[in-house]
């Protein structure tokens, strides 16, 4: 467990990277930004509680957190950057805010335990490899506002049995549902 002072507003790049014993993390209200790779490869991290004050989560912020089981993204976050939760092998539950409009490249790459995810109505962009390798994902309903689905966004999702595509979609890239 990490005790972070109330005055902290930013968790800078790599601050807790490779802290292999860190298991529980509660960030205090007032933290606005989580930097690039801030918690990358924290292999024992099972629980993270993010305050509603968080507005930005950087690339690779929680990548490789093998034991992380669930995460609720605060309401003020509008986009998930590249590799934010890639290779979080135990991740089963993700709560995304309604304001979220972009899921970046490889954001949930190889989150093999993720069975379902509710995508918010405001989502417009699903990046390349966003959910690639999520082999337990059984269904995906893309909201009407989605206009772009990147290459291989859902490739390797061998358990997908239901896919709902929006009527307004402008571009579906190569290999989106490649198994």
GROMACS .gro file of N, CA and C in nm:
model
  537
    1UNK      N    1   0.085  -0.119   0.000
    1UNK     CA    2   0.000   0.000   0.000
    1UNK      C    3   0.089   0.124   0.000
    2UNK      N    4   0.051   0.222  -0.080
    2UNK     CA    5   0.129   0.346  -0.088
    2UNK      C    6   0.050   0.460  -0.026
    3UNK      N    7   0.110   0.530   0.066
    3UNK     CA    8   0.048   0.647   0.126
    3UNK      C    9   0.094   0.772   0.053
    4UNK      N   10   0.003   0.832  -0.021
    4UNK     CA   11   0.037   0.949  -0.101
    4UNK      C   12  -0.022   1.073  -0.035
    5UNK      N   13   0.061   1.174  -0.010
    5UNK     CA   14   0.012   1.295   0.058
    5UNK      C   15  -0.101   1.365  -0.018
    6UNK      N   16  -0.188   1.428   0.056
    6UNK     CA   17  -0.304   1.498   0.000
    6UNK      C   18  -0.266   1.610  -0.097
    7UNK      N   19  -0.149   1.670  -0.080
    7UNK     CA   20  -0.107   1.784  -0.163
    7UNK      C   21  -0.067   1.743  -0.305
    8UNK      N   22  -0.043   1.617  -0.329
    8UNK     CA   23   0.007   1.571  -0.459
    8UNK      C   24  -0.103   1.589  -0.565
    9UNK      N   25  -0.066   1.652  -0.678
    9UNK     CA   26  -0.162   1.672  -0.787
    9UNK      C   27  -0.128   1.591  -0.911
   10UNK      N   28  -0.002   1.550  -0.925
   10UNK     CA   29   0.040   1.472  -1.041
   10UNK      C   30   0.125   1.354  -0.994
   11UNK      N   31   0.102   1.241  -1.055
   11UNK     CA   32   0.189   1.125  -1.037
   11UNK      C   33   0.276   1.123  -1.162
   12UNK      N   34   0.401   1.157  -1.149
   12UNK     CA   35   0.490   1.178  -1.264
   12UNK      C   36   0.532   1.047  -1.330
   13UNK      N   37   0.592   1.062  -1.448
   13UNK     CA   38   0.639   0.950  -1.528
   13UNK      C   39   0.723   0.852  -1.446
   14UNK      N   40   0.680   0.724  -1.448
   14UNK     CA   41   0.757   0.617  -1.386
   14UNK      C   42   0.766   0.620  -1.235
   15UNK      N   43   0.687   0.702  -1.168
   15UNK     CA   44   0.698   0.720  -1.022
   15UNK      C   45   0.699   0.588  -0.945
   16UNK      N   46   0.608   0.498  -0.976
   16UNK     CA   47   0.600   0.370  -0.905
   16UNK      C   48   0.633   0.252  -0.998
   17UNK      N   49   0.692   0.279  -1.112
   17UNK     CA   50   0.723   0.173  -1.209
   17UNK      C   51   0.804   0.061  -1.144
   18UNK      N   52   0.765  -0.061  -1.174
   18UNK     CA   53   0.835  -0.183  -1.130
   18UNK      C   54   0.833  -0.204  -0.980
   19UNK      N   55   0.740  -0.142  -0.909
   19UNK     CA   56   0.725  -0.168  -0.765
   19UNK      C   57   0.651  -0.301  -0.752
   20UNK      N   58   0.725  -0.407  -0.750
   20UNK     CA   59   0.667  -0.541  -0.760
   20UNK      C   60   0.591  -0.587  -0.636
   21UNK      N   61   0.602  -0.516  -0.524
   21UNK     CA   62   0.531  -0.554  -0.402
   21UNK      C   63   0.408  -0.469  -0.375
   22UNK      N   64   0.391  -0.360  -0.448
   22UNK     CA   65   0.277  -0.271  -0.428
   22UNK      C   66   0.148  -0.345  -0.467
   23UNK      N   67   0.056  -0.363  -0.370
   23UNK     CA   68  -0.065  -0.442  -0.394
   23UNK      C   69  -0.193  -0.358  -0.399
   24UNK      N   70  -0.201  -0.253  -0.319
   24UNK     CA   71  -0.322  -0.171  -0.312
   24UNK      C   72  -0.281  -0.024  -0.325
   25UNK      N   73  -0.357   0.050  -0.404
   25UNK     CA   74  -0.326   0.189  -0.426
   25UNK      C   75  -0.453   0.273  -0.424
   26UNK      N   76  -0.457   0.371  -0.337
   26UNK     CA   77  -0.566   0.468  -0.333
   26UNK      C   78  -0.504   0.605  -0.350
   27UNK      N   79  -0.536   0.669  -0.462
   27UNK     CA   80  -0.484   0.804  -0.485
   27UNK      C   81  -0.575   0.905  -0.418
   28UNK      N   82  -0.519   1.008  -0.358
   28UNK     CA   83  -0.601   1.107  -0.288
   28UNK      C   84  -0.674   1.200  -0.384
   29UNK      N   85  -0.788   1.253  -0.339
   29UNK     CA   86  -0.861   1.355  -0.414
   29UNK      C   87  -0.765   1.471  -0.434
   30UNK      N   88  -0.765   1.527  -0.553
   30UNK     CA   89  -0.673   1.634  -0.586
   30UNK      C   90  -0.572   1.592  -0.692
   31UNK      N   91  -0.546   1.461  -0.705
   31UNK     CA   92  -0.458   1.414  -0.812
   31UNK      C   93  -0.532   1.434  -0.943
   32UNK      N   94  -0.468   1.506  -1.035
   32UNK     CA   95  -0.530   1.538  -1.164
   32UNK      C   96  -0.475   1.456  -1.279
   33UNK      N   97  -0.349   1.418  -1.268
   33UNK     CA   98  -0.284   1.350  -1.381
   33UNK      C   99  -0.197   1.235  -1.334
   34UNK      N  100  -0.205   1.126  -1.410
   34UNK     CA  101  -0.119   1.010  -1.388
   34UNK      C  102  -0.030   1.001  -1.511
   35UNK      N  103   0.100   1.011  -1.492
   35UNK     CA  104   0.194   1.022  -1.602
   35UNK      C  105   0.228   0.891  -1.671
   36UNK      N  106   0.305   0.905  -1.778
   36UNK     CA  107   0.352   0.794  -1.860
   36UNK      C  108   0.418   0.687  -1.773
   37UNK      N  109   0.369   0.564  -1.783
   37UNK     CA  110   0.431   0.451  -1.714
   37UNK      C  111   0.438   0.464  -1.563
   38UNK      N  112   0.351   0.544  -1.504
   38UNK     CA  113   0.357   0.571  -1.360
   38UNK      C  114   0.354   0.444  -1.275
   39UNK      N  115   0.279   0.343  -1.318
   39UNK     CA  116   0.266   0.219  -1.241
   39UNK      C  117   0.299   0.096  -1.326
   40UNK      N  118   0.373   0.116  -1.434
   40UNK     CA  119   0.403   0.006  -1.526
   40UNK      C  120   0.470  -0.110  -1.452
   41UNK      N  121   0.424  -0.230  -1.482
   41UNK     CA  122   0.481  -0.355  -1.428
   41UNK      C  123   0.480  -0.364  -1.276
   42UNK      N  124   0.378  -0.308  -1.213
   42UNK     CA  125   0.357  -0.331  -1.069
   42UNK      C  126   0.282  -0.464  -1.060
   43UNK      N  127   0.357  -0.573  -1.062
   43UNK     CA  128   0.303  -0.709  -1.080
   43UNK      C  129   0.206  -0.753  -0.970
   44UNK      N  130   0.217  -0.701  -0.849
   44UNK     CA  131   0.131  -0.743  -0.737
   44UNK      C  132   0.009  -0.654  -0.719
   45UNK      N  133   0.001  -0.547  -0.796
   45UNK     CA  134  -0.108  -0.449  -0.780
   45UNK      C  135  -0.243  -0.511  -0.817
   46UNK      N  136  -0.330  -0.529  -0.717
   46UNK     CA  137  -0.461  -0.590  -0.739
   46UNK      C  138  -0.574  -0.488  -0.740
   47UNK      N  139  -0.554  -0.377  -0.668
   47UNK     CA  140  -0.662  -0.280  -0.652
   47UNK      C  141  -0.609  -0.138  -0.664
   48UNK      N  142  -0.679  -0.058  -0.747
   48UNK     CA  143  -0.646   0.083  -0.764
   48UNK      C  144  -0.775   0.163  -0.750
   49UNK      N  145  -0.773   0.264  -0.664
   49UNK     CA  146  -0.888   0.352  -0.651
   49UNK      C  147  -0.843   0.491  -0.694
   50UNK      N  148  -0.904   0.535  -0.804
   50UNK     CA  149  -0.870   0.665  -0.860
   50UNK      C  150  -0.974   0.768  -0.815
   51UNK      N  151  -0.931   0.887  -0.772
   51UNK     CA  152  -1.026   0.989  -0.730
   51UNK      C  153  -1.093   1.055  -0.851
   52UNK      N  154  -1.207   1.115  -0.829
   52UNK     CA  155  -1.281   1.183  -0.936
   52UNK      C  156  -1.204   1.303  -0.991
   53UNK      N  157  -1.102   1.350  -0.920
   53UNK     CA  158  -1.024   1.464  -0.967
   53UNK      C  159  -0.933   1.430  -1.085
   54UNK      N  160  -0.909   1.301  -1.111
   54UNK     CA  161  -0.820   1.261  -1.221
   54UNK      C  162  -0.883   1.298  -1.355
   55UNK      N  163  -0.805   1.372  -1.437
   55UNK     CA  164  -0.851   1.416  -1.569
   55UNK      C  165  -0.772   1.351  -1.683
   56UNK      N  166  -0.653   1.299  -1.653
   56UNK     CA  167  -0.569   1.240  -1.757
   56UNK      C  168  -0.490   1.122  -1.703
   57UNK      N  169  -0.485   1.016  -1.784
   57UNK     CA  170  -0.407   0.897  -1.751
   57UNK      C  171  -0.313   0.874  -1.870
   58UNK      N  172  -0.185   0.878  -1.845
   58UNK     CA  173  -0.085   0.872  -1.952
   58UNK      C  174  -0.065   0.733  -2.012
   59UNK      N  175   0.010   0.733  -2.123
   59UNK     CA  176   0.044   0.608  -2.190
   59UNK      C  177   0.113   0.512  -2.094
   60UNK      N  178   0.084   0.383  -2.108
   60UNK     CA  179   0.149   0.277  -2.030
   60UNK      C  180   0.131   0.292  -1.879
   61UNK      N  181   0.039   0.374  -1.836
   61UNK     CA  182   0.026   0.405  -1.692
   61UNK      C  183   0.016   0.280  -1.606
   62UNK      N  184  -0.064   0.183  -1.648
   62UNK     CA  185  -0.083   0.061  -1.570
   62UNK      C  186  -0.046  -0.064  -1.651
   63UNK      N  187   0.027  -0.049  -1.758
   63UNK     CA  188   0.064  -0.162  -1.842
   63UNK      C  189   0.143  -0.266  -1.763
   64UNK      N  190   0.110  -0.391  -1.785
   64UNK     CA  191   0.183  -0.500  -1.721
   64UNK      C  192   0.150  -0.521  -1.575
   65UNK      N  193   0.042  -0.460  -1.525
   65UNK     CA  194  -0.002  -0.484  -1.387
   65UNK      C  195  -0.083  -0.614  -1.388
   66UNK      N  196  -0.012  -0.724  -1.384
   66UNK     CA  197  -0.069  -0.858  -1.405
   66UNK      C  198  -0.183  -0.895  -1.310
   67UNK      N  199  -0.181  -0.844  -1.189
   67UNK     CA  200  -0.279  -0.885  -1.088
   67UNK      C  201  -0.400  -0.791  -1.077
   68UNK      N  202  -0.395  -0.677  -1.147
   68UNK     CA  203  -0.505  -0.580  -1.140
   68UNK      C  204  -0.635  -0.642  -1.191
   69UNK      N  205  -0.738  -0.642  -1.106
   69UNK     CA  206  -0.864  -0.709  -1.139
   69UNK      C  207  -0.973  -0.617  -1.189
   70UNK      N  208  -0.979  -0.496  -1.135
   70UNK     CA  209  -1.085  -0.403  -1.178
   70UNK      C  210  -1.035  -0.260  -1.168
   71UNK      N  211  -1.097  -0.176  -1.251
   71UNK     CA  212  -1.061  -0.034  -1.251
   71UNK      C  213  -1.183   0.048  -1.290
   72UNK      N  214  -1.204   0.158  -1.220
   72UNK     CA  215  -1.309   0.253  -1.256
   72UNK      C  216  -1.239   0.382  -1.295
   73UNK      N  217  -1.261   0.423  -1.419
   73UNK     CA  218  -1.199   0.544  -1.470
   73UNK      C  219  -1.285   0.664  -1.429
   74UNK      N  220  -1.226   0.766  -1.368
   74UNK     CA  221  -1.304   0.882  -1.322
   74UNK      C  222  -1.377   0.955  -1.436
   75UNK      N  223  -1.486   1.022  -1.399
   75UNK     CA  224  -1.577   1.087  -1.495
   75UNK      C  225  -1.510   1.193  -1.582
   76UNK      N  226  -1.403   1.257  -1.535
   76UNK     CA  227  -1.340   1.365  -1.610
   76UNK      C  228  -1.243   1.320  -1.718
   77UNK      N  229  -1.214   1.190  -1.725
   77UNK     CA  230  -1.118   1.139  -1.824
   77UNK      C  231  -1.188   1.126  -1.959
   78UNK      N  232  -1.135   1.194  -2.061
   78UNK     CA  233  -1.197   1.193  -2.194
   78UNK      C  234  -1.132   1.095  -2.290
   79UNK      N  235  -1.010   1.050  -2.258
   79UNK     CA  236  -0.942   0.958  -2.349
   79UNK      C  237  -0.848   0.865  -2.272
   80UNK      N  238  -0.837   0.744  -2.324
   80UNK     CA  239  -0.738   0.650  -2.273
   80UNK      C  240  -0.625   0.648  -2.376
   81UNK      N  241  -0.505   0.666  -2.329
   81UNK     CA  242  -0.389   0.673  -2.417
   81UNK      C  243  -0.339   0.534  -2.456
   82UNK      N  244  -0.234   0.530  -2.535
   82UNK     CA  245  -0.177   0.404  -2.581
   82UNK      C  246  -0.131   0.318  -2.465
   83UNK      N  247  -0.163   0.189  -2.472
   83UNK     CA  248  -0.114   0.087  -2.378
   83UNK      C  249  -0.151   0.114  -2.232
   84UNK      N  250  -0.251   0.192  -2.207
   84UNK     CA  251  -0.284   0.230  -2.068
   84UNK      C  252  -0.296   0.108  -1.977
   85UNK      N  253  -0.367   0.006  -2.021
   85UNK     CA  254  -0.387  -0.115  -1.941
   85UNK      C  255  -0.339  -0.240  -2.015
   86UNK      N  256  -0.249  -0.227  -2.109
   86UNK     CA  257  -0.207  -0.344  -2.186
   86UNK      C  258  -0.141  -0.449  -2.095
   87UNK      N  259  -0.171  -0.573  -2.125
   87UNK     CA  260  -0.117  -0.689  -2.052
   87UNK      C  261  -0.156  -0.693  -1.905
   88UNK      N  262  -0.272  -0.637  -1.872
   88UNK     CA  263  -0.327  -0.652  -1.737
   88UNK      C  264  -0.407  -0.783  -1.741
   89UNK      N  265  -0.337  -0.892  -1.723
   89UNK     CA  266  -0.391  -1.027  -1.749
   89UNK      C  267  -0.509  -1.066  -1.661
   90UNK      N  268  -0.519  -1.012  -1.541
   90UNK     CA  269  -0.627  -1.049  -1.448
   90UNK      C  270  -0.747  -0.954  -1.456
   91UNK      N  271  -0.738  -0.850  -1.537
   91UNK     CA  272  -0.842  -0.747  -1.544
   91UNK      C  273  -0.974  -0.806  -1.594
   92UNK      N  274  -1.077  -0.801  -1.509
   92UNK     CA  275  -1.208  -0.855  -1.545
   92UNK      C  276  -1.315  -0.748  -1.553
   93UNK      N  277  -1.295  -0.636  -1.485
   93UNK     CA  278  -1.398  -0.533  -1.480
   93UNK      C  279  -1.338  -0.395  -1.504
   94UNK      N  280  -1.396  -0.324  -1.602
   94UNK     CA  281  -1.354  -0.188  -1.632
   94UNK      C  282  -1.479  -0.102  -1.640
   95UNK      N  283  -1.480   0.009  -1.566
   95UNK     CA  284  -1.591   0.104  -1.573
   95UNK      C  285  -1.536   0.228  -1.642
   96UNK      N  286  -1.596   0.259  -1.757
   96UNK     CA  287  -1.553   0.374  -1.836
   96UNK      C  288  -1.650   0.490  -1.816
   97UNK      N  289  -1.599   0.613  -1.812
   97UNK     CA  290  -1.687   0.728  -1.793
   97UNK      C  291  -1.764   0.762  -1.922
   98UNK      N  292  -1.880   0.823  -1.908
   98UNK     CA  293  -1.962   0.863  -2.023
   98UNK      C  294  -1.889   0.963  -2.111
   99UNK      N  295  -1.801   1.042  -2.053
   99UNK     CA  296  -1.728   1.145  -2.126
   99UNK      C  297  -1.620   1.088  -2.219
  100UNK      N  298  -1.581   0.964  -2.197
  100UNK     CA  299  -1.472   0.904  -2.274
  100UNK      C  300  -1.506   0.902  -2.423
  101UNK      N  301  -1.418   0.961  -2.505
  101UNK     CA  302  -1.444   0.963  -2.649
  101UNK      C  303  -1.339   0.889  -2.730
  102UNK      N  304  -1.231   0.850  -2.667
  102UNK     CA  305  -1.122   0.785  -2.741
  102UNK      C  306  -1.057   0.675  -2.658
  103UNK      N  307  -1.043   0.558  -2.719
  103UNK     CA  308  -0.966   0.448  -2.660
  103UNK      C  309  -0.844   0.432  -2.751
  104UNK      N  310  -0.728   0.461  -2.697
  104UNK     CA  311  -0.606   0.464  -2.776
  104UNK      C  312  -0.553   0.328  -2.816
  105UNK      N  313  -0.451   0.330  -2.899
  105UNK     CA  314  -0.388   0.210  -2.950
  105UNK      C  315  -0.345   0.118  -2.836
  106UNK      N  316  -0.381  -0.008  -2.846
  106UNK     CA  317  -0.341  -0.113  -2.753
  106UNK      C  318  -0.379  -0.085  -2.607
  107UNK      N  319  -0.480  -0.002  -2.585
  107UNK     CA  320  -0.519   0.037  -2.449
  107UNK      C  321  -0.548  -0.085  -2.360
  108UNK      N  322  -0.614  -0.187  -2.415
  108UNK     CA  323  -0.647  -0.307  -2.339
  108UNK      C  324  -0.586  -0.432  -2.404
  109UNK      N  325  -0.477  -0.415  -2.474
  109UNK     CA  326  -0.408  -0.523  -2.545
  109UNK      C  327  -0.373  -0.638  -2.449
  110UNK      N  328  -0.416  -0.755  -2.486
  110UNK     CA  329  -0.391  -0.878  -2.410
  110UNK      C  330  -0.438  -0.872  -2.265
  111UNK      N  331  -0.555  -0.816  -2.244
  111UNK     CA  332  -0.623  -0.827  -2.115
  111UNK      C  333  -0.709  -0.953  -2.125
  112UNK      N  334  -0.646  -1.066  -2.114
  112UNK     CA  335  -0.707  -1.195  -2.143
  112UNK      C  336  -0.823  -1.237  -2.055
  113UNK      N  337  -0.842  -1.176  -1.940
  113UNK     CA  338  -0.953  -1.212  -1.850
  113UNK      C  339  -1.076  -1.124  -1.868
  114UNK      N  340  -1.063  -1.019  -1.950
  114UNK     CA  341  -1.174  -0.925  -1.971
  114UNK      C  342  -1.284  -0.991  -2.053
  115UNK      N  343  -1.400  -1.012  -1.990
  115UNK     CA  344  -1.511  -1.081  -2.057
  115UNK      C  345  -1.610  -0.986  -2.122
  116UNK      N  346  -1.627  -0.868  -2.063
  116UNK     CA  347  -1.721  -0.771  -2.119
  116UNK      C  348  -1.677  -0.631  -2.080
  117UNK      N  349  -1.722  -0.534  -2.159
  117UNK     CA  350  -1.693  -0.394  -2.129
  117UNK      C  351  -1.805  -0.311  -2.190
  118UNK      N  352  -1.859  -0.219  -2.114
  118UNK     CA  353  -1.963  -0.129  -2.164
  118UNK      C  354  -1.895  -0.003  -2.216
  119UNK      N  355  -1.907   0.017  -2.344
  119UNK     CA  356  -1.845   0.134  -2.405
  119UNK      C  357  -1.942   0.252  -2.396
  120UNK      N  358  -1.893   0.370  -2.356
  120UNK     CA  359  -1.981   0.485  -2.335
  120UNK      C  360  -2.035   0.542  -2.465
  121UNK      N  361  -2.150   0.605  -2.456
  121UNK     CA  362  -2.219   0.661  -2.573
  121UNK      C  363  -2.136   0.765  -2.646
  122UNK      N  364  -2.049   0.837  -2.575
  122UNK     CA  365  -1.969   0.942  -2.636
  122UNK      C  366  -1.846   0.894  -2.712
  123UNK      N  367  -1.820   0.765  -2.710
  123UNK     CA  368  -1.702   0.710  -2.775
  123UNK      C  369  -1.709   0.730  -2.927
  124UNK      N  370  -1.600   0.781  -2.986
  124UNK     CA  371  -1.594   0.802  -3.131
  124UNK      C  372  -1.479   0.726  -3.195
  125UNK      N  373  -1.377   0.689  -3.119
  125UNK     CA  374  -1.254   0.635  -3.175
  125UNK      C  375  -1.207   0.515  -3.095
  126UNK      N  376  -1.184   0.404  -3.166
  126UNK     CA  377  -1.126   0.284  -3.106
  126UNK      C  378  -0.995   0.258  -3.181
  127UNK      N  379  -0.884   0.271  -3.113
  127UNK     CA  380  -0.754   0.265  -3.177
  127UNK      C  381  -0.708   0.126  -3.219
  128UNK      N  382  -0.602   0.125  -3.295
  128UNK     CA  383  -0.538   0.003  -3.343
  128UNK      C  384  -0.502  -0.088  -3.225
  129UNK      N  385  -0.538  -0.215  -3.236
  129UNK     CA  386  -0.509  -0.317  -3.133
  129UNK      C  387  -0.570  -0.286  -2.996
  130UNK      N  388  -0.669  -0.198  -2.990
  130UNK     CA  389  -0.725  -0.154  -2.861
  130UNK      C  390  -0.763  -0.270  -2.770
  131UNK      N  391  -0.828  -0.372  -2.826
  131UNK     CA  392  -0.871  -0.488  -2.748
  131UNK      C  393  -0.810  -0.617  -2.802
  132UNK      N  394  -0.707  -0.606  -2.881
  132UNK     CA  395  -0.643  -0.723  -2.941
  132UNK      C  396  -0.594  -0.819  -2.833
  133UNK      N  397  -0.624  -0.947  -2.852
  133UNK     CA  398  -0.580  -1.047  -2.757
  133UNK      C  399  -0.666  -1.061  -2.633
  134UNK      N  400  -0.780  -0.992  -2.631
  134UNK     CA  401  -0.874  -1.007  -2.518
  134UNK      C  402  -0.956  -1.134  -2.546
  135UNK      N  403  -0.892  -1.248  -2.525
  135UNK     CA  404  -0.948  -1.376  -2.568
  135UNK      C  405  -1.072  -1.420  -2.491
  136UNK      N  406  -1.106  -1.356  -2.380
  136UNK     CA  407  -1.226  -1.391  -2.304
  136UNK      C  408  -1.344  -1.300  -2.336
  137UNK      N  409  -1.322  -1.195  -2.413
  137UNK     CA  410  -1.426  -1.099  -2.448
  137UNK      C  411  -1.534  -1.168  -2.533
  138UNK      N  412  -1.658  -1.168  -2.483
  138UNK     CA  413  -1.766  -1.243  -2.551
  138UNK      C  414  -1.854  -1.157  -2.640
  139UNK      N  415  -1.863  -1.028  -2.612
  139UNK     CA  416  -1.949  -0.942  -2.693
  139UNK      C  417  -1.902  -0.799  -2.688
  140UNK      N  418  -1.932  -0.728  -2.797
  140UNK     CA  419  -1.896  -0.586  -2.801
  140UNK      C  420  -2.006  -0.510  -2.874
  141UNK      N  421  -2.052  -0.403  -2.811
  141UNK     CA  422  -2.153  -0.317  -2.872
  141UNK      C  423  -2.092  -0.178  -2.886
  142UNK      N  424  -2.059  -0.144  -3.009
  142UNK     CA  425  -1.999  -0.014  -3.035
  142UNK      C  426  -2.108   0.092  -3.043
  143UNK      N  427  -2.095   0.200  -2.967
  143UNK     CA  428  -2.197   0.304  -2.965
  143UNK      C  429  -2.213   0.371  -3.102
  144UNK      N  430  -2.328   0.435  -3.122
  144UNK     CA  431  -2.359   0.500  -3.249
  144UNK      C  432  -2.260   0.608  -3.289
  145UNK      N  433  -2.193   0.671  -3.195
  145UNK     CA  434  -2.099   0.778  -3.226
  145UNK      C  435  -1.964   0.732  -3.280
  146UNK      N  436  -1.935   0.601  -3.273
  146UNK     CA  437  -1.805   0.552  -3.319
  146UNK      C  438  -1.796   0.569  -3.471
  147UNK      N  439  -1.692   0.641  -3.514
  147UNK     CA  440  -1.670   0.664  -3.657
  147UNK      C  441  -1.542   0.598  -3.706
  148UNK      N  442  -1.458   0.552  -3.614
  148UNK     CA  443  -1.331   0.492  -3.653
  148UNK      C  444  -1.298   0.372  -3.565
  149UNK      N  445  -1.264   0.261  -3.630
  149UNK     CA  446  -1.214   0.142  -3.560
  149UNK      C  447  -1.080   0.108  -3.623
  150UNK      N  448  -0.975   0.113  -3.545
  150UNK     CA  449  -0.840   0.092  -3.595
  150UNK      C  450  -0.808  -0.053  -3.628
  151UNK      N  451  -0.701  -0.069  -3.702
  151UNK     CA  452  -0.651  -0.199  -3.745
  151UNK      C  453  -0.636  -0.295  -3.628
  152UNK      N  454  -0.687  -0.417  -3.646
  152UNK     CA  455  -0.675  -0.525  -3.547
  152UNK      C  456  -0.734  -0.489  -3.409
  153UNK      N  457  -0.826  -0.396  -3.405
  153UNK     CA  458  -0.882  -0.348  -3.277
  153UNK      C  459  -0.935  -0.462  -3.190
  154UNK      N  460  -0.994  -0.562  -3.253
  154UNK     CA  461  -1.050  -0.676  -3.179
  154UNK      C  462  -0.992  -0.808  -3.228
  155UNK      N  463  -0.873  -0.805  -3.285
  155UNK     CA  464  -0.813  -0.929  -3.333
  155UNK      C  465  -0.774  -1.018  -3.216
  156UNK      N  466  -0.784  -1.147  -3.236
  156UNK     CA  467  -0.748  -1.241  -3.130
  156UNK      C  468  -0.850  -1.250  -3.019
  157UNK      N  469  -0.969  -1.197  -3.043
  157UNK     CA  470  -1.078  -1.206  -2.944
  157UNK      C  471  -1.160  -1.330  -2.981
  158UNK      N  472  -1.103  -1.446  -2.957
  158UNK     CA  473  -1.159  -1.574  -3.003
  158UNK      C  474  -1.295  -1.607  -2.942
  159UNK      N  475  -1.331  -1.546  -2.830
  159UNK     CA  476  -1.459  -1.576  -2.764
  159UNK      C  477  -1.573  -1.485  -2.808
  160UNK      N  478  -1.545  -1.388  -2.896
  160UNK     CA  479  -1.649  -1.295  -2.941
  160UNK      C  480  -1.760  -1.371  -3.014
  161UNK      N  481  -1.880  -1.359  -2.961
  161UNK     CA  482  -1.997  -1.421  -3.026
  161UNK      C  483  -2.099  -1.317  -3.069
  162UNK      N  484  -2.088  -1.194  -3.015
  162UNK     CA  485  -2.180  -1.087  -3.051
  162UNK      C  486  -2.104  -0.958  -3.079
  163UNK      N  487  -2.134  -0.899  -3.194
  163UNK     CA  488  -2.072  -0.772  -3.234
  163UNK      C  489  -2.182  -0.682  -3.288
  164UNK      N  490  -2.196  -0.563  -3.231
  164UNK     CA  491  -2.293  -0.466  -3.281
  164UNK      C  492  -2.216  -0.343  -3.330
  165UNK      N  493  -2.227  -0.317  -3.461
  165UNK     CA  494  -2.158  -0.204  -3.522
  165UNK      C  495  -2.254  -0.086  -3.542
  166UNK      N  496  -2.206   0.036  -3.523
  166UNK     CA  497  -2.292   0.152  -3.543
  166UNK      C  498  -2.314   0.182  -3.691
  167UNK      N  499  -2.427   0.241  -3.722
  167UNK     CA  500  -2.460   0.274  -3.860
  167UNK      C  501  -2.379   0.389  -3.917
  168UNK      N  502  -2.325   0.478  -3.832
  168UNK     CA  503  -2.253   0.596  -3.878
  168UNK      C  504  -2.104   0.573  -3.898
  169UNK      N  505  -2.059   0.453  -3.882
  169UNK     CA  506  -1.914   0.427  -3.888
  169UNK      C  507  -1.858   0.466  -4.024
  170UNK      N  508  -1.750   0.542  -4.023
  170UNK     CA  509  -1.689   0.591  -4.147
  170UNK      C  510  -1.575   0.501  -4.195
  171UNK      N  511  -1.506   0.437  -4.099
  171UNK     CA  512  -1.391   0.356  -4.137
  171UNK      C  513  -1.372   0.237  -4.046
  172UNK      N  514  -1.364   0.120  -4.107
  172UNK     CA  515  -1.326  -0.003  -4.037
  172UNK      C  516  -1.195  -0.047  -4.101
  173UNK      N  517  -1.090  -0.052  -4.026
  173UNK     CA  518  -0.958  -0.083  -4.079
  173UNK      C  519  -0.936  -0.233  -4.098
  174UNK      N  520  -0.820  -0.268  -4.150
  174UNK     CA  521  -0.784  -0.407  -4.178
  174UNK      C  522  -0.784  -0.491  -4.051
  175UNK      N  523  -0.828  -0.616  -4.063
  175UNK     CA  524  -0.814  -0.715  -3.957
  175UNK      C  525  -0.883  -0.684  -3.827
  176UNK      N  526  -0.984  -0.598  -3.828
  176UNK     CA  527  -1.048  -0.555  -3.703
  176UNK      C  528  -1.092  -0.673  -3.618
  177UNK      N  529  -1.153  -0.774  -3.678
  177UNK     CA  530  -1.202  -0.889  -3.604
  177UNK      C  531  -1.125  -1.016  -3.639
  178UNK      N  532  -1.004  -1.002  -3.687
  178UNK     CA  533  -0.921  -1.115  -3.724
  178UNK      C  534  -0.902  -1.208  -3.606
  179UNK      N  535  -0.928  -1.336  -3.626
  179UNK     CA  536  -0.915  -1.431  -3.516
  179UNK      C  537  -0.788  -1.503  -3.531
   0.00000   0.00000   0.00000
